Short mmCIF file of C-alpha atoms in Angstrom, two decimals:
data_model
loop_
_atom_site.label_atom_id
_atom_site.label_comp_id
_atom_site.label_asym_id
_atom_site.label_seq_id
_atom_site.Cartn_x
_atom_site.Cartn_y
_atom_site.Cartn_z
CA UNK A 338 38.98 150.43 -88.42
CA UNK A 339 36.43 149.61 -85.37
CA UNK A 340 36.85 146.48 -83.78
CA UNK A 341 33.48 145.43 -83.09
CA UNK A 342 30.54 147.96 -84.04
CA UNK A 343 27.49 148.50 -83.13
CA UNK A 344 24.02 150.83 -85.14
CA UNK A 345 22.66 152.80 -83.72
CA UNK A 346 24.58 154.48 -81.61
CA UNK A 347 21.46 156.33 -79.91
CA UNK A 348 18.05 155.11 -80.15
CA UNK A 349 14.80 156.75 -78.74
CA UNK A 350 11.38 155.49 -78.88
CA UNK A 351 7.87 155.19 -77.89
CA UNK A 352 6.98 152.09 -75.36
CA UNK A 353 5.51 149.02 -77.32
CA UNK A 354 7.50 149.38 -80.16
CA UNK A 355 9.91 146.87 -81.66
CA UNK A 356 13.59 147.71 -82.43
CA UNK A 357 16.45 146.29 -83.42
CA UNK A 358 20.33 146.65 -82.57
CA UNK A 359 23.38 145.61 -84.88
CA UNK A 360 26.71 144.54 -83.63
CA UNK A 361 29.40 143.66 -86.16
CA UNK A 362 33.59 142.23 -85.10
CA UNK A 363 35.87 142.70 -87.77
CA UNK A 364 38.17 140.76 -85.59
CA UNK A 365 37.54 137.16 -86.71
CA UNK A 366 36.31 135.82 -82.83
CA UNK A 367 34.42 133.28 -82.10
CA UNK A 368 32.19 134.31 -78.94
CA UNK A 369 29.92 137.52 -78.91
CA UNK A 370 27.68 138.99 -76.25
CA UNK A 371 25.55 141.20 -75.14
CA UNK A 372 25.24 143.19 -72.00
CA UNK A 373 22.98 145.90 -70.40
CA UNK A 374 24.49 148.23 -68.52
CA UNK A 375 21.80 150.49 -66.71
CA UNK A 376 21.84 153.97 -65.06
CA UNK A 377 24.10 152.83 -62.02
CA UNK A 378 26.82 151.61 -64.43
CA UNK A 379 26.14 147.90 -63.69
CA UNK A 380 26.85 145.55 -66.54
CA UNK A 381 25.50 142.71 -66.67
CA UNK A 382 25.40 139.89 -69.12
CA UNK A 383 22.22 138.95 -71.35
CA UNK A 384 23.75 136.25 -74.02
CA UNK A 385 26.11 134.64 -75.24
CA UNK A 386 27.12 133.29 -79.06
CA UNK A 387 29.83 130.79 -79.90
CA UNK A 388 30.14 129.92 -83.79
CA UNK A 389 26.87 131.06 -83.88
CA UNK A 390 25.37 128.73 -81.19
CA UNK A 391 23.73 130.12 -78.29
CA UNK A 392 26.01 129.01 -75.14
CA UNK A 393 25.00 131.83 -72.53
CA UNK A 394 21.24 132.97 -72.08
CA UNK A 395 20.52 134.64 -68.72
CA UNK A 396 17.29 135.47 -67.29
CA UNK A 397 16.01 138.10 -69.63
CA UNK A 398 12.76 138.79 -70.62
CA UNK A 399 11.40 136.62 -74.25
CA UNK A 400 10.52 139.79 -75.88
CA UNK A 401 14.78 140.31 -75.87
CA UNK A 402 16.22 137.29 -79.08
CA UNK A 403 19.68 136.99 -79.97
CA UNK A 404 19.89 136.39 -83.92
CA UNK A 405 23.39 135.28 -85.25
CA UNK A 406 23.42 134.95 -88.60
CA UNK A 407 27.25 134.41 -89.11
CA UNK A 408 29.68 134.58 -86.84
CA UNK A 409 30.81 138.10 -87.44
CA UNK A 410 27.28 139.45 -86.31
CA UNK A 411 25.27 139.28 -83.11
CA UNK A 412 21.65 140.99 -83.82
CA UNK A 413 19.57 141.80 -80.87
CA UNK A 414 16.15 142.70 -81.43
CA UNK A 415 13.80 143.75 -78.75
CA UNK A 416 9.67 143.49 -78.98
CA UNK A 417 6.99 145.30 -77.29
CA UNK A 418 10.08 148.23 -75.31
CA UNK A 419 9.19 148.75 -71.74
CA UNK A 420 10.35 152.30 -69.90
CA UNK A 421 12.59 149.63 -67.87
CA UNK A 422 14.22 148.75 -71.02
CA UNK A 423 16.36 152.43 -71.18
CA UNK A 424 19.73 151.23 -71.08
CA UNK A 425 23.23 151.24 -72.91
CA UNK A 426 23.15 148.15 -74.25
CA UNK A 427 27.16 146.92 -75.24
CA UNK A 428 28.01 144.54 -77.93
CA UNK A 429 31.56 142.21 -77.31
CA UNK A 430 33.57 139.78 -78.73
CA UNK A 431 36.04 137.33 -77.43
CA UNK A 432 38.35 134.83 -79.47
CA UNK A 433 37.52 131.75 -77.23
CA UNK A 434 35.85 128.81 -78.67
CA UNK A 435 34.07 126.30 -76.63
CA UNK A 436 37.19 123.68 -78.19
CA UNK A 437 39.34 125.66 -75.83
CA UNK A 438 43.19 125.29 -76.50
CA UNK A 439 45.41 128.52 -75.89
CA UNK A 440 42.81 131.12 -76.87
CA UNK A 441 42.72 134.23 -74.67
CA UNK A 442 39.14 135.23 -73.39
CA UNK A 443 39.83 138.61 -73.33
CA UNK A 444 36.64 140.50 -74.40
CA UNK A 445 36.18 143.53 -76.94
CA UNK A 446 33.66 145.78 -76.06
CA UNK A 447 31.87 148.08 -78.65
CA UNK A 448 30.88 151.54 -77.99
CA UNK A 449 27.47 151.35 -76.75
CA UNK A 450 23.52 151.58 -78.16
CA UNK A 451 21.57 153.98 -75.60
CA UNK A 452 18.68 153.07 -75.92
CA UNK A 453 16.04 155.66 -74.42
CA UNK A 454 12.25 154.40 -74.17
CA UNK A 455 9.40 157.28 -73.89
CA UNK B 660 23.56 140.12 -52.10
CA UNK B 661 25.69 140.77 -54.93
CA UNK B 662 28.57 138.40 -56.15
CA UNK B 663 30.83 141.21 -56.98
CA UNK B 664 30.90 144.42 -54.62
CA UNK B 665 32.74 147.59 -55.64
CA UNK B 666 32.64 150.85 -54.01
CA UNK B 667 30.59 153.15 -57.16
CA UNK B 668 32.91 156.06 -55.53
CA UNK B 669 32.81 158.69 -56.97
CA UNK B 670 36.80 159.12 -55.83
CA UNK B 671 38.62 162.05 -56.60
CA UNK B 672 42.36 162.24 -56.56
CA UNK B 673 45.13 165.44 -57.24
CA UNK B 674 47.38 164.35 -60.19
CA UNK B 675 50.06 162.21 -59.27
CA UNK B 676 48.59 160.49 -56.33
CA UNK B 677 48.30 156.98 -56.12
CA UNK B 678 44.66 155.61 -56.13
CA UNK B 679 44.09 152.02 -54.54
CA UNK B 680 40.44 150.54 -56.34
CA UNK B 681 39.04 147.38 -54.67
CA UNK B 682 36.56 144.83 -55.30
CA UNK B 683 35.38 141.91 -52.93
CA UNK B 684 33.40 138.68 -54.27
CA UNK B 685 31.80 135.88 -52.76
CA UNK B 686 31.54 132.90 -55.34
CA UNK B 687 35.23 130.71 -54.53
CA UNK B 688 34.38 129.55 -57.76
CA UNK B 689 35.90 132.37 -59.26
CA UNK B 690 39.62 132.27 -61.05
CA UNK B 691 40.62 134.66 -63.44
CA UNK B 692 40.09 138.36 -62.85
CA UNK B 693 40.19 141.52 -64.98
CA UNK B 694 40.18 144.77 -65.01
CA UNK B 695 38.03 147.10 -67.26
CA UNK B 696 38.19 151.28 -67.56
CA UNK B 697 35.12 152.67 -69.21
CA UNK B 698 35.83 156.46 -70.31
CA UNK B 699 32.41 158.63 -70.60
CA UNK B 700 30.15 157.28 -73.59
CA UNK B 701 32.54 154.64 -74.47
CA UNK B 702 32.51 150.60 -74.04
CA UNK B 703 34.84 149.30 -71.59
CA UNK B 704 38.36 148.37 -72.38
CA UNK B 705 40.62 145.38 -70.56
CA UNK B 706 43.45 147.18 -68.44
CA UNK B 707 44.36 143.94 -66.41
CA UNK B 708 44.27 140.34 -66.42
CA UNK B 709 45.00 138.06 -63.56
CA UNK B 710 44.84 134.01 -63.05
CA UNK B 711 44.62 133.01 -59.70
CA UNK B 712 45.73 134.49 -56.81
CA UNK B 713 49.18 136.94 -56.94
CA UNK B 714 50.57 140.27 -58.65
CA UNK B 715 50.90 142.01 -61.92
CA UNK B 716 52.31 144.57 -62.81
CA UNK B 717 51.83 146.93 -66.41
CA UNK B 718 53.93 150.35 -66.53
CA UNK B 719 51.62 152.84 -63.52
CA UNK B 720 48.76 149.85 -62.90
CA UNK B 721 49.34 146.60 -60.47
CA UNK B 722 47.05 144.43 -60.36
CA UNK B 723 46.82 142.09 -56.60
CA UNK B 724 44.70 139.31 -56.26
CA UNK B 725 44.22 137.39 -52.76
CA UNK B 726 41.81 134.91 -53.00
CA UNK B 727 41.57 133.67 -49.51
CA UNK B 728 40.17 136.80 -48.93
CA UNK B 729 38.06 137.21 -52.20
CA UNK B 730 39.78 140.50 -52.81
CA UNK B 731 40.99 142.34 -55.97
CA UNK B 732 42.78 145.60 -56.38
CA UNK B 733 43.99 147.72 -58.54
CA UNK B 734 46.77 150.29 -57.90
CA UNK B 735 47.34 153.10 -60.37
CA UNK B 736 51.02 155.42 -59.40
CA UNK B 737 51.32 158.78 -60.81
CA UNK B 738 47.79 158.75 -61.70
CA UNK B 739 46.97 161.67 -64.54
CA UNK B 740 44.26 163.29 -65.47
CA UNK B 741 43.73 160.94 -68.64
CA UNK B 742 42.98 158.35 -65.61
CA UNK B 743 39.82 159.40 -65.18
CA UNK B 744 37.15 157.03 -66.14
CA UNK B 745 35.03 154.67 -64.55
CA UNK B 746 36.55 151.05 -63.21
CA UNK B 747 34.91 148.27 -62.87
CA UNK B 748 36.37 144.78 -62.09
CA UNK B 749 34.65 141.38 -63.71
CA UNK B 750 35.54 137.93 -62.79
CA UNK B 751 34.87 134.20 -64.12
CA UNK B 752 34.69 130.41 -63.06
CA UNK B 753 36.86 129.66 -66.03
CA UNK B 754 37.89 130.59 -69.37
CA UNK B 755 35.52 131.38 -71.50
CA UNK B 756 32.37 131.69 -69.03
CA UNK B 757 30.06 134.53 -68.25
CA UNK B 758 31.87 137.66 -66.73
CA UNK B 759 30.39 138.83 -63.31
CA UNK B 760 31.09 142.30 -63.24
CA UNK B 761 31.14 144.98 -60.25
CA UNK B 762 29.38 148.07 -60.73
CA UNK B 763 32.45 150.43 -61.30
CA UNK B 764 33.87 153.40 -59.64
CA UNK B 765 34.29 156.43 -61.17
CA UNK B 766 37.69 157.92 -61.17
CA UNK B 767 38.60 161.70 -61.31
CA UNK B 768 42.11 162.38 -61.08
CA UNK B 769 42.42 166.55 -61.02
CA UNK B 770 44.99 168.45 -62.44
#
């Protein structure tokens, strides 16, 4: 049973094209992200959904949107792919909610879209 | 300059050494820190989590955090060969804000 999945696993296409990239918790959180992690290994943060409301949204490029449509899913869908783009792009989930209390922030991680632009 | 700096390594250890991993930051706004290990084609998993400044300790990994230095380390004893990975340390502000991560070092601990 995967914690928090993510389609495709690999995906390789042609600069200017739109794709899209699935992430899916099973484990009932409220917070998901998304991160790019490039060649080097650096991972860095992109956005950030609590109960479905944006709450983190760093300086990435417009053609990048964050759709939640519940809060099980984070959908990240990408528009006119640059060769900078190539990247493993990593789903998470955390059960903190913005009303705080006891919950840990501990963060799930998926296993990873590589995405390859041509 | 980057908030987070970590050593990328690569560090290479003989089985059963103990490996010392360090990260140094410079926003004092930062209060919890973690640990991640990444294996090859994987996402990252937590190994350590640390309020504050202090030690912690989980079977072969100890986790030290001094922040009047803005230091973190992580110590793994008897290191194996299943140690090998990449590490990379992450920090916050508080709970539930944006992680800061280092860019990990990758870990090969040789038979």
């Amino acid at each position: 049973d995967t914690a928090v999945s993510q389609t495709p696993k690999y995906l390789v296409t042609q600069m200017g094209n739109d794709k899209s990239i699935k992430c899916e918790q099973n484990l009932g959180h409220d917070t998901m992200y998304w991160y790019k992690q490039d060649s080097k290994k650096f991972l860095k943060i992109m956005f950030s959904y609590n109960n479905k409301e944006l709450i983190i949204n760093e300086t990435v490029p417009n053609r990048f949107s964050p759709k939640s449509p519940d809060k099980a899913h984070l959908n990240l869908h990408i528009n006119s792919l640059e060769l900078g783009d190539s990247a493993v792009y990593f789903c998470a989930s955390s059960p903190w909610t913005s009303g705080g209390g006891s919950s840990t922030d501990t963060q799930y991680f998926g296993p990873g879209t590589r995405l390859t632009v041509l | 300059q980057k908030e987070v700096e970590q050593d990328p390594g690569p560090l290479s250890v003989p089985e059963g050494a103990i490996v010392s991993l360090n990260c140094t930051y410079s926003n004092s706004a930062f209060q919890y820190f973690m640990w991640y290990r990444q294996y090859s084609r994987k996402g990252p998993e937590l190994l350590m989590y640390t309020y504050s400044s202090g030690n912690k300790e989980d079977g072969r990994f100890t986790a030290q955090v001094d922040k009047s230095s803005k230091y973190i380390s992580l110590f793994i004893r008897d290191s194996q060969p299943s140690d090998s990975a990449t590490y990379l340390c992450a920090m916050s502000a508080s709970r539930g804000s944006r992680l800061t991560f280092g860019e990990g070092t990758q870990l090969t601990v040789n038979p």
